[in-house]
Amino acid sequence: MRILITGGSGFIGSHLAHRLLAEGNEVWVLDNLFSGALRNIEDLLGNERFTFLHQDVMDPFDVEVDQIYHLACPASPIYYQKDPVKTVRTSVEGAINVLDLARKTGARVLLTSTSEIYGDPEIHPQPESYRGNVSTIGPRACYDEGKRVSETLFFDYHRQYGVDIRVVRIFNTYGPRMAMNDGRVVSNFVVAALQGRDVEVYGDGSQTRSFCFVDDTAEALIRMMNQESFLGPVNIGNPDERTVKDLAEKAISLTGADVKIVYRELPQDDPVRRKPDISLAKEKLQWQPTITIDEGLTKTIAYFRETLGL
Ligand code: UDP
């Protein structure tokens, strides 16, 4: 198949690109390298079934493909808050561009939405039917509301124009090729510990997240794309809920670092609890995560050790 991945040089996109190429597909990656990195796909550049398009998803493009994975959007608070207006525009105009391309070519198009659309959730764990508790005006709104309207556009293009859509909501994901400097908790903790710096927990560390290893996430996206009947939205994440403090302790013990936990101010609108209800993914995709936090963190630590030249 001919497959386009927007945002394909980012963390999750690059894993998809590697897998889909290894499975024998032709792969196009479109990325403006704002938060993605060329080194994530460098080893693919010489492959004759691989093409890299260095451009912004907001600018028009035209590729004859069978499937589109639409990931392009800065996804970590540090990046999506750098230029919040652009984050909103990327969500809206980027979605319209890929949907117009899908409409024209007949390609199936999958949106990677996010658990952020649930905001600071009032029900726990979060099922897909939960409509969320999102601030429209806070610092996270550019991303949260941007992704909410991306979902709206996907379903409207489906109803209005018959575009063949799939929508997934990705919860916290981690693993090799995470950006080192994007402020994500797993990369922050692991890199700090490996460099012998204290691990900074925001707030008292009692807030929770549920961390899914990227290989499990990529498998879920591919399954969602390749089944015929279910459009989503579907939660993709690991229901193994952890406090941030617990994660900090794990990062320290698995790296064997001689560092301590220090506490910093909690950012505004930081969700208190987050855990996916993945019943629908289990039922519709026969999918659930297989990689434990200890296995996944060990692989992630090995990646950062190598990247840091340690
Ligand atoms: N966090 C932290 N220390 C860090 C980075 C993040 O304690 O160095 C906390 C952050 O406040 C949040 C959680 O870890 O409660 C997850 O943060 P991340 O930015 O990775 O993801 P998100 O908040 O989007 O789920």
CSV table of C-alpha atoms and ligand atoms in Angstrom, one decimal:
chain,number,residue,atom,x,y,z
A,1,MET,CA,0.0,0.0,0.0
A,2,ARG,CA,0.9,3.6,-0.4
A,3,ILE,CA,0.8,5.3,2.9
A,4,LEU,CA,1.2,9.0,4.0
A,5,ILE,CA,2.2,9.8,7.6
A,6,THR,CA,1.9,13.5,8.5
A,7,GLY,CA,4.1,14.2,11.4
A,8,GLY,CA,6.0,11.0,10.5
A,9,SER,CA,9.4,12.2,11.8
A,10,GLY,CA,8.0,12.7,15.3
A,11,PHE,CA,8.1,10.2,18.1
A,12,ILE,CA,5.1,8.1,17.4
A,13,GLY,CA,5.1,8.8,13.6
A,14,SER,CA,8.6,7.6,13.2
A,15,HIS,CA,7.8,4.2,14.8
A,16,LEU,CA,4.8,3.9,12.4
A,17,ALA,CA,7.0,4.8,9.5
A,18,HIS,CA,9.6,2.1,10.4
A,19,ARG,CA,6.9,-0.6,10.9
A,20,LEU,CA,4.9,0.2,7.8
A,21,LEU,CA,8.0,0.2,5.6
A,22,ALA,CA,9.2,-3.1,7.2
A,23,GLU,CA,5.8,-4.6,6.3
A,24,GLY,CA,6.5,-3.8,2.6
A,25,ASN,CA,4.5,-0.6,2.1
A,26,GLU,CA,5.5,2.6,0.3
A,27,VAL,CA,5.7,5.3,2.9
A,28,TRP,CA,5.6,9.1,2.5
A,29,VAL,CA,6.4,11.2,5.6
A,30,LEU,CA,5.3,14.8,5.6
A,31,ASP,CA,6.8,16.9,8.4
A,32,ASN,CA,7.9,20.5,9.0
A,33,LEU,CA,10.4,19.3,11.6
A,34,PHE,CA,9.1,21.8,14.2
A,35,SER,CA,9.0,19.2,16.9
A,36,GLY,CA,9.9,16.1,14.9
A,37,ALA,CA,13.5,15.3,14.1
A,38,LEU,CA,15.2,14.1,10.9
A,39,ARG,CA,17.4,11.7,12.9
A,40,ASN,CA,14.2,9.7,13.8
A,41,ILE,CA,13.9,8.7,10.1
A,42,GLU,CA,17.4,9.2,8.9
A,43,ASP,CA,18.0,5.4,8.4
A,44,LEU,CA,15.0,5.3,6.1
A,45,LEU,CA,16.1,8.1,3.7
A,46,GLY,CA,18.0,5.7,1.4
A,47,ASN,CA,15.0,3.2,1.1
A,48,GLU,CA,13.5,3.4,-2.4
A,49,ARG,CA,10.0,2.8,-0.9
A,50,PHE,CA,10.4,5.9,1.4
A,51,THR,CA,9.9,9.6,0.6
A,52,PHE,CA,10.4,12.5,2.9
A,53,LEU,CA,8.4,15.7,2.2
A,54,HIS,CA,9.8,18.6,4.2
A,55,GLN,CA,6.7,20.8,4.5
A,56,ASP,CA,4.0,22.1,6.8
A,57,VAL,CA,0.7,20.3,6.9
A,58,MET,CA,-1.0,23.7,6.7
A,59,ASP,CA,0.4,24.2,3.2
A,60,PRO,CA,-1.4,22.3,0.4
A,61,PHE,CA,0.0,19.0,-0.8
A,62,ASP,CA,-1.0,16.3,-3.2
A,63,VAL,CA,0.0,12.7,-3.0
A,64,GLU,CA,-1.7,9.6,-4.4
A,65,VAL,CA,-2.0,7.3,-1.4
A,66,ASP,CA,-4.3,4.6,-0.1
A,67,GLN,CA,-4.0,5.5,3.6
A,68,ILE,CA,-3.2,8.6,5.6
A,69,TYR,CA,-2.1,8.6,9.3
A,70,HIS,CA,-2.6,12.2,10.4
A,71,LEU,CA,-0.3,12.9,13.3
A,72,ALA,CA,1.1,16.3,12.4
A,73,CYS,CA,0.7,18.7,15.4
A,74,PRO,CA,3.1,19.6,18.2
A,75,ALA,CA,1.9,17.4,21.1
A,76,SER,CA,3.9,18.3,24.2
A,77,PRO,CA,2.9,21.3,26.3
A,78,ILE,CA,6.3,23.0,25.8
A,79,TYR,CA,6.0,22.8,22.0
A,80,TYR,CA,2.2,23.4,21.5
A,81,GLN,CA,2.4,26.4,23.9
A,82,LYS,CA,5.3,28.1,22.0
A,83,ASP,CA,3.0,29.4,19.3
A,84,PRO,CA,-0.6,28.6,20.5
A,85,VAL,CA,-2.2,30.4,17.5
A,86,LYS,CA,-0.2,28.2,15.2
A,87,THR,CA,-1.2,25.1,17.2
A,88,VAL,CA,-4.9,25.9,16.6
A,89,ARG,CA,-4.3,26.6,13.0
A,90,THR,CA,-2.4,23.3,12.6
A,91,SER,CA,-5.2,21.4,14.1
A,92,VAL,CA,-7.9,23.0,11.9
A,93,GLU,CA,-6.1,23.7,8.6
A,94,GLY,CA,-4.0,20.6,8.8
A,95,ALA,CA,-7.1,18.4,9.3
A,96,ILE,CA,-8.9,20.1,6.4
A,97,ASN,CA,-5.9,19.6,4.1
A,98,VAL,CA,-5.6,15.8,4.9
A,99,LEU,CA,-9.4,15.4,4.7
A,100,ASP,CA,-9.5,17.2,1.4
A,101,LEU,CA,-6.8,14.9,0.1
A,102,ALA,CA,-8.6,11.8,1.4
A,103,ARG,CA,-11.8,13.1,-0.3
A,104,LYS,CA,-10.0,13.6,-3.6
A,105,THR,CA,-8.1,10.3,-3.6
A,106,GLY,CA,-10.5,8.0,-1.7
A,107,ALA,CA,-7.8,7.3,0.9
A,108,ARG,CA,-8.7,6.1,4.3
A,109,VAL,CA,-7.6,8.7,6.9
A,110,LEU,CA,-6.8,8.2,10.6
A,111,LEU,CA,-6.7,11.0,13.1
A,112,THR,CA,-4.5,10.7,16.1
A,113,SER,CA,-6.6,12.7,18.7
A,114,THR,CA,-5.7,12.7,22.3
A,115,SER,CA,-6.7,12.0,25.9
A,116,GLU,CA,-6.4,15.8,26.3
A,117,ILE,CA,-9.8,16.2,24.8
A,118,TYR,CA,-11.1,14.9,28.2
A,119,GLY,CA,-9.4,17.8,29.9
A,120,ASP,CA,-9.2,17.4,33.7
A,121,PRO,CA,-11.7,14.5,33.8
A,122,GLU,CA,-14.5,14.3,36.3
A,123,ILE,CA,-15.0,10.6,35.7
A,124,HIS,CA,-12.5,7.9,36.0
A,125,PRO,CA,-11.3,5.9,34.0
A,126,GLN,CA,-12.3,7.8,30.9
A,127,PRO,CA,-14.5,6.0,28.4
A,128,GLU,CA,-15.0,7.4,24.8
A,129,SER,CA,-18.5,8.5,25.7
A,130,TYR,CA,-17.2,11.0,28.2
A,131,ARG,CA,-17.4,14.5,26.8
A,132,GLY,CA,-14.7,16.0,28.8
A,133,ASN,CA,-13.9,18.9,31.2
A,134,VAL,CA,-11.8,21.3,29.1
A,135,SER,CA,-11.0,25.0,29.6
A,136,THR,CA,-11.6,26.9,26.4
A,137,ILE,CA,-9.3,29.7,27.5
A,138,GLY,CA,-6.4,28.2,29.5
A,139,PRO,CA,-2.9,27.5,28.3
A,140,ARG,CA,-3.7,24.0,27.2
A,141,ALA,CA,-6.8,25.0,25.3
A,142,CYS,CA,-5.0,25.6,22.0
A,143,TYR,CA,-4.1,21.9,21.9
A,144,ASP,CA,-7.2,20.5,23.6
A,145,GLU,CA,-9.7,22.5,21.7
A,146,GLY,CA,-7.7,22.1,18.5
A,147,LYS,CA,-7.9,18.4,18.7
A,148,ARG,CA,-11.6,18.5,19.6
A,149,VAL,CA,-12.3,20.4,16.5
A,150,SER,CA,-10.1,18.1,14.5
A,151,GLU,CA,-12.4,15.3,15.6
A,152,THR,CA,-15.4,17.3,14.6
A,153,LEU,CA,-14.0,17.9,11.1
A,154,PHE,CA,-13.3,14.2,10.7
A,155,PHE,CA,-16.8,13.2,11.6
A,156,ASP,CA,-18.3,16.1,9.5
A,157,TYR,CA,-16.2,15.1,6.4
A,158,HIS,CA,-17.4,11.6,6.9
A,159,ARG,CA,-21.1,12.5,7.2
A,160,GLN,CA,-21.1,15.3,4.6
A,161,TYR,CA,-18.7,13.8,2.0
A,162,GLY,CA,-18.4,10.1,2.8
A,163,VAL,CA,-14.7,10.3,3.7
A,164,ASP,CA,-13.4,7.0,5.2
A,165,ILE,CA,-12.2,8.1,8.6
A,166,ARG,CA,-10.8,6.5,11.7
A,167,VAL,CA,-10.3,8.4,15.0
A,168,VAL,CA,-8.1,7.3,17.9
A,169,ARG,CA,-7.4,9.1,21.2
A,170,ILE,CA,-3.9,8.5,22.3
A,171,PHE,CA,-3.1,8.6,26.1
A,172,ASN,CA,0.4,9.2,27.4
A,173,THR,CA,3.0,7.3,25.4
A,174,TYR,CA,6.7,6.8,25.9
A,175,GLY,CA,9.7,5.0,24.4
A,176,PRO,CA,12.8,5.4,22.3
A,177,ARG,CA,12.9,8.4,20.0
A,178,MET,CA,11.0,10.7,22.4
A,179,ALA,CA,12.3,14.2,22.1
A,180,MET,CA,14.8,14.8,24.8
A,181,ASN,CA,13.9,18.5,25.3
A,182,ASP,CA,10.1,18.5,25.0
A,183,GLY,CA,9.4,18.5,28.7
A,184,ARG,CA,7.6,15.2,28.8
A,185,VAL,CA,7.7,13.5,32.1
A,186,VAL,CA,9.3,10.2,31.1
A,187,SER,CA,12.1,11.8,29.0
A,188,ASN,CA,12.7,14.5,31.7
A,189,PHE,CA,13.0,11.9,34.5
A,190,VAL,CA,15.2,9.4,32.6
A,191,VAL,CA,17.5,12.1,31.1
A,192,ALA,CA,17.9,13.9,34.4
A,193,ALA,CA,18.7,10.6,36.2
A,194,LEU,CA,21.2,9.5,33.5
A,195,GLN,CA,22.9,12.9,33.7
A,196,GLY,CA,23.1,12.7,37.5
A,197,ARG,CA,20.7,15.6,38.1
A,198,ASP,CA,17.8,15.5,40.6
A,199,VAL,CA,14.4,14.5,39.2
A,200,GLU,CA,11.9,17.3,39.3
A,201,VAL,CA,8.3,16.4,40.2
A,202,TYR,CA,5.7,19.0,39.6
A,203,GLY,CA,3.3,19.5,42.5
A,204,ASP,CA,3.4,16.7,45.2
A,205,GLY,CA,3.6,14.0,42.6
A,206,SER,CA,0.2,12.5,43.5
A,207,GLN,CA,-1.3,13.3,40.1
A,208,THR,CA,-1.6,10.2,37.9
A,209,ARG,CA,-1.0,9.2,34.3
A,210,SER,CA,-1.1,5.8,32.5
A,211,PHE,CA,1.9,5.2,30.3
A,212,CYS,CA,1.8,3.1,27.1
A,213,PHE,CA,4.9,1.9,25.4
A,214,VAL,CA,5.2,3.2,21.8
A,215,ASP,CA,5.3,-0.3,20.2
A,216,ASP,CA,1.9,-1.1,21.7
A,217,THR,CA,0.6,2.3,20.5
A,218,ALA,CA,1.8,1.7,16.9
A,219,GLU,CA,0.2,-1.7,16.8
A,220,ALA,CA,-3.1,-0.2,17.9
A,221,LEU,CA,-3.0,2.5,15.2
A,222,ILE,CA,-2.3,-0.1,12.5
A,223,ARG,CA,-5.1,-2.3,13.7
A,224,MET,CA,-7.5,0.6,13.8
A,225,MET,CA,-6.6,1.6,10.3
A,226,ASN,CA,-7.0,-1.9,8.9
A,227,GLN,CA,-10.3,-2.9,10.2
A,228,GLU,CA,-13.3,-2.2,8.1
A,229,SER,CA,-16.3,-1.3,10.2
A,230,PHE,CA,-15.4,0.8,13.3
A,231,LEU,CA,-14.7,4.5,12.9
A,232,GLY,CA,-14.0,5.3,16.5
A,233,PRO,CA,-13.2,7.3,18.5
A,234,VAL,CA,-11.3,4.7,20.4
A,235,ASN,CA,-9.0,5.2,23.4
A,236,ILE,CA,-5.4,3.9,22.9
A,237,GLY,CA,-3.4,3.7,26.1
A,238,ASN,CA,-2.3,1.6,28.9
A,239,PRO,CA,-4.7,1.4,31.9
A,240,ASP,CA,-1.8,0.8,34.3
A,241,GLU,CA,-2.2,4.0,36.3
A,242,ARG,CA,0.7,5.4,38.2
A,243,THR,CA,1.4,8.5,40.3
A,244,VAL,CA,4.1,10.8,38.9
A,245,LYS,CA,6.0,10.3,42.1
A,246,ASP,CA,6.0,6.5,41.6
A,247,LEU,CA,7.3,7.1,38.0
A,248,ALA,CA,10.1,9.2,39.4
A,249,GLU,CA,11.1,6.5,41.9
A,250,LYS,CA,11.1,3.9,39.1
A,251,ALA,CA,13.2,6.1,36.8
A,252,ILE,CA,15.8,6.5,39.6
A,253,SER,CA,15.9,2.8,40.5
A,254,LEU,CA,16.0,1.5,36.9
A,255,THR,CA,18.8,3.9,35.9
A,256,GLY,CA,20.7,3.2,39.2
A,257,ALA,CA,21.3,6.9,39.5
A,258,ASP,CA,22.4,8.5,42.7
A,259,VAL,CA,19.9,11.4,42.6
A,260,LYS,CA,16.9,12.5,44.6
A,261,ILE,CA,13.4,13.7,43.9
A,262,VAL,CA,12.9,17.5,44.2
A,263,TYR,CA,9.5,19.2,44.1
A,264,ARG,CA,8.5,22.1,41.8
A,265,GLU,CA,5.4,24.2,41.2
A,266,LEU,CA,2.5,22.4,39.4
A,267,PRO,CA,1.7,23.9,36.0
A,268,GLN,CA,-1.7,25.5,35.5
A,269,ASP,CA,-4.5,23.1,34.4
A,270,ASP,CA,-2.4,20.0,34.9
A,271,PRO,CA,-5.0,17.2,34.9
A,272,VAL,CA,-5.2,15.4,38.3
A,273,ARG,CA,-5.9,11.9,37.1
A,274,ARG,CA,-5.8,10.2,33.8
A,275,LYS,CA,-6.5,6.5,32.9
A,276,PRO,CA,-8.0,5.2,29.7
A,277,ASP,CA,-11.0,2.8,29.7
A,278,ILE,CA,-9.8,0.5,26.8
A,279,SER,CA,-12.9,-1.8,26.7
A,280,LEU,CA,-13.7,-0.6,23.2
A,281,ALA,CA,-10.2,-1.2,21.9
A,282,LYS,CA,-10.2,-4.7,23.4
A,283,GLU,CA,-13.6,-5.5,21.8
A,284,LYS,CA,-13.2,-3.8,18.4
A,285,LEU,CA,-9.4,-4.2,17.8
A,286,GLN,CA,-8.6,-7.2,20.0
A,287,TRP,CA,-5.9,-5.0,21.3
A,288,GLN,CA,-4.4,-4.3,24.7
A,289,PRO,CA,-0.9,-3.3,25.8
A,290,THR,CA,1.6,-6.1,26.2
A,291,ILE,CA,4.7,-4.2,27.5
A,292,THR,CA,5.0,-3.6,31.2
A,293,ILE,CA,6.3,-0.2,32.6
A,294,ASP,CA,9.5,-1.9,33.8
A,295,GLU,CA,10.3,-3.4,30.3
A,296,GLY,CA,9.3,-0.2,28.5
A,297,LEU,CA,11.3,2.0,30.8
A,298,THR,CA,14.4,-0.3,30.5
A,299,LYS,CA,14.2,0.1,26.7
A,300,THR,CA,13.7,3.8,26.9
A,301,ILE,CA,16.7,4.2,29.3
A,302,ALA,CA,18.9,2.2,26.9
A,303,TYR,CA,17.9,4.5,24.1
A,304,PHE,CA,18.7,7.7,26.0
A,305,ARG,CA,21.9,6.2,27.3
A,306,GLU,CA,23.0,5.7,23.7
A,307,THR,CA,21.7,9.1,22.5
A,308,LEU,CA,23.6,10.8,25.3
A,309,GLY,CA,26.7,8.8,24.5
A,310,LEU,CA,26.9,7.3,28.0
B,1,UDP,N1,5.8,16.3,35.2
B,1,UDP,C1,6.7,16.4,36.2
B,1,UDP,N2,8.0,16.6,36.0
B,1,UDP,C2,8.5,16.8,34.7
B,1,UDP,C3,7.5,16.8,33.6
B,1,UDP,C4,6.2,16.6,33.9
B,1,UDP,O1,6.3,16.1,37.4
B,1,UDP,O2,9.7,17.1,34.6
B,1,UDP,C5,4.4,16.0,35.4
B,1,UDP,C6,3.4,17.0,34.8
B,1,UDP,O3,3.1,18.0,35.7
B,1,UDP,C7,2.2,16.1,34.6
B,1,UDP,C8,2.8,14.7,34.3
B,1,UDP,O4,4.1,14.8,34.8
B,1,UDP,O5,1.4,16.0,35.8
B,1,UDP,C9,2.8,14.3,32.8
B,1,UDP,O6,3.3,15.4,32.1
B,1,UDP,P1,3.6,15.4,30.5
B,1,UDP,O7,3.9,16.8,30.1
B,1,UDP,O8,4.5,14.3,30.2
B,1,UDP,O9,2.2,14.9,29.9
B,1,UDP,P2,0.7,15.5,30.1
B,1,UDP,O10,0.6,16.5,31.2
B,1,UDP,O11,0.4,16.1,28.8
B,1,UDP,O12,-0.1,14.2,30.4
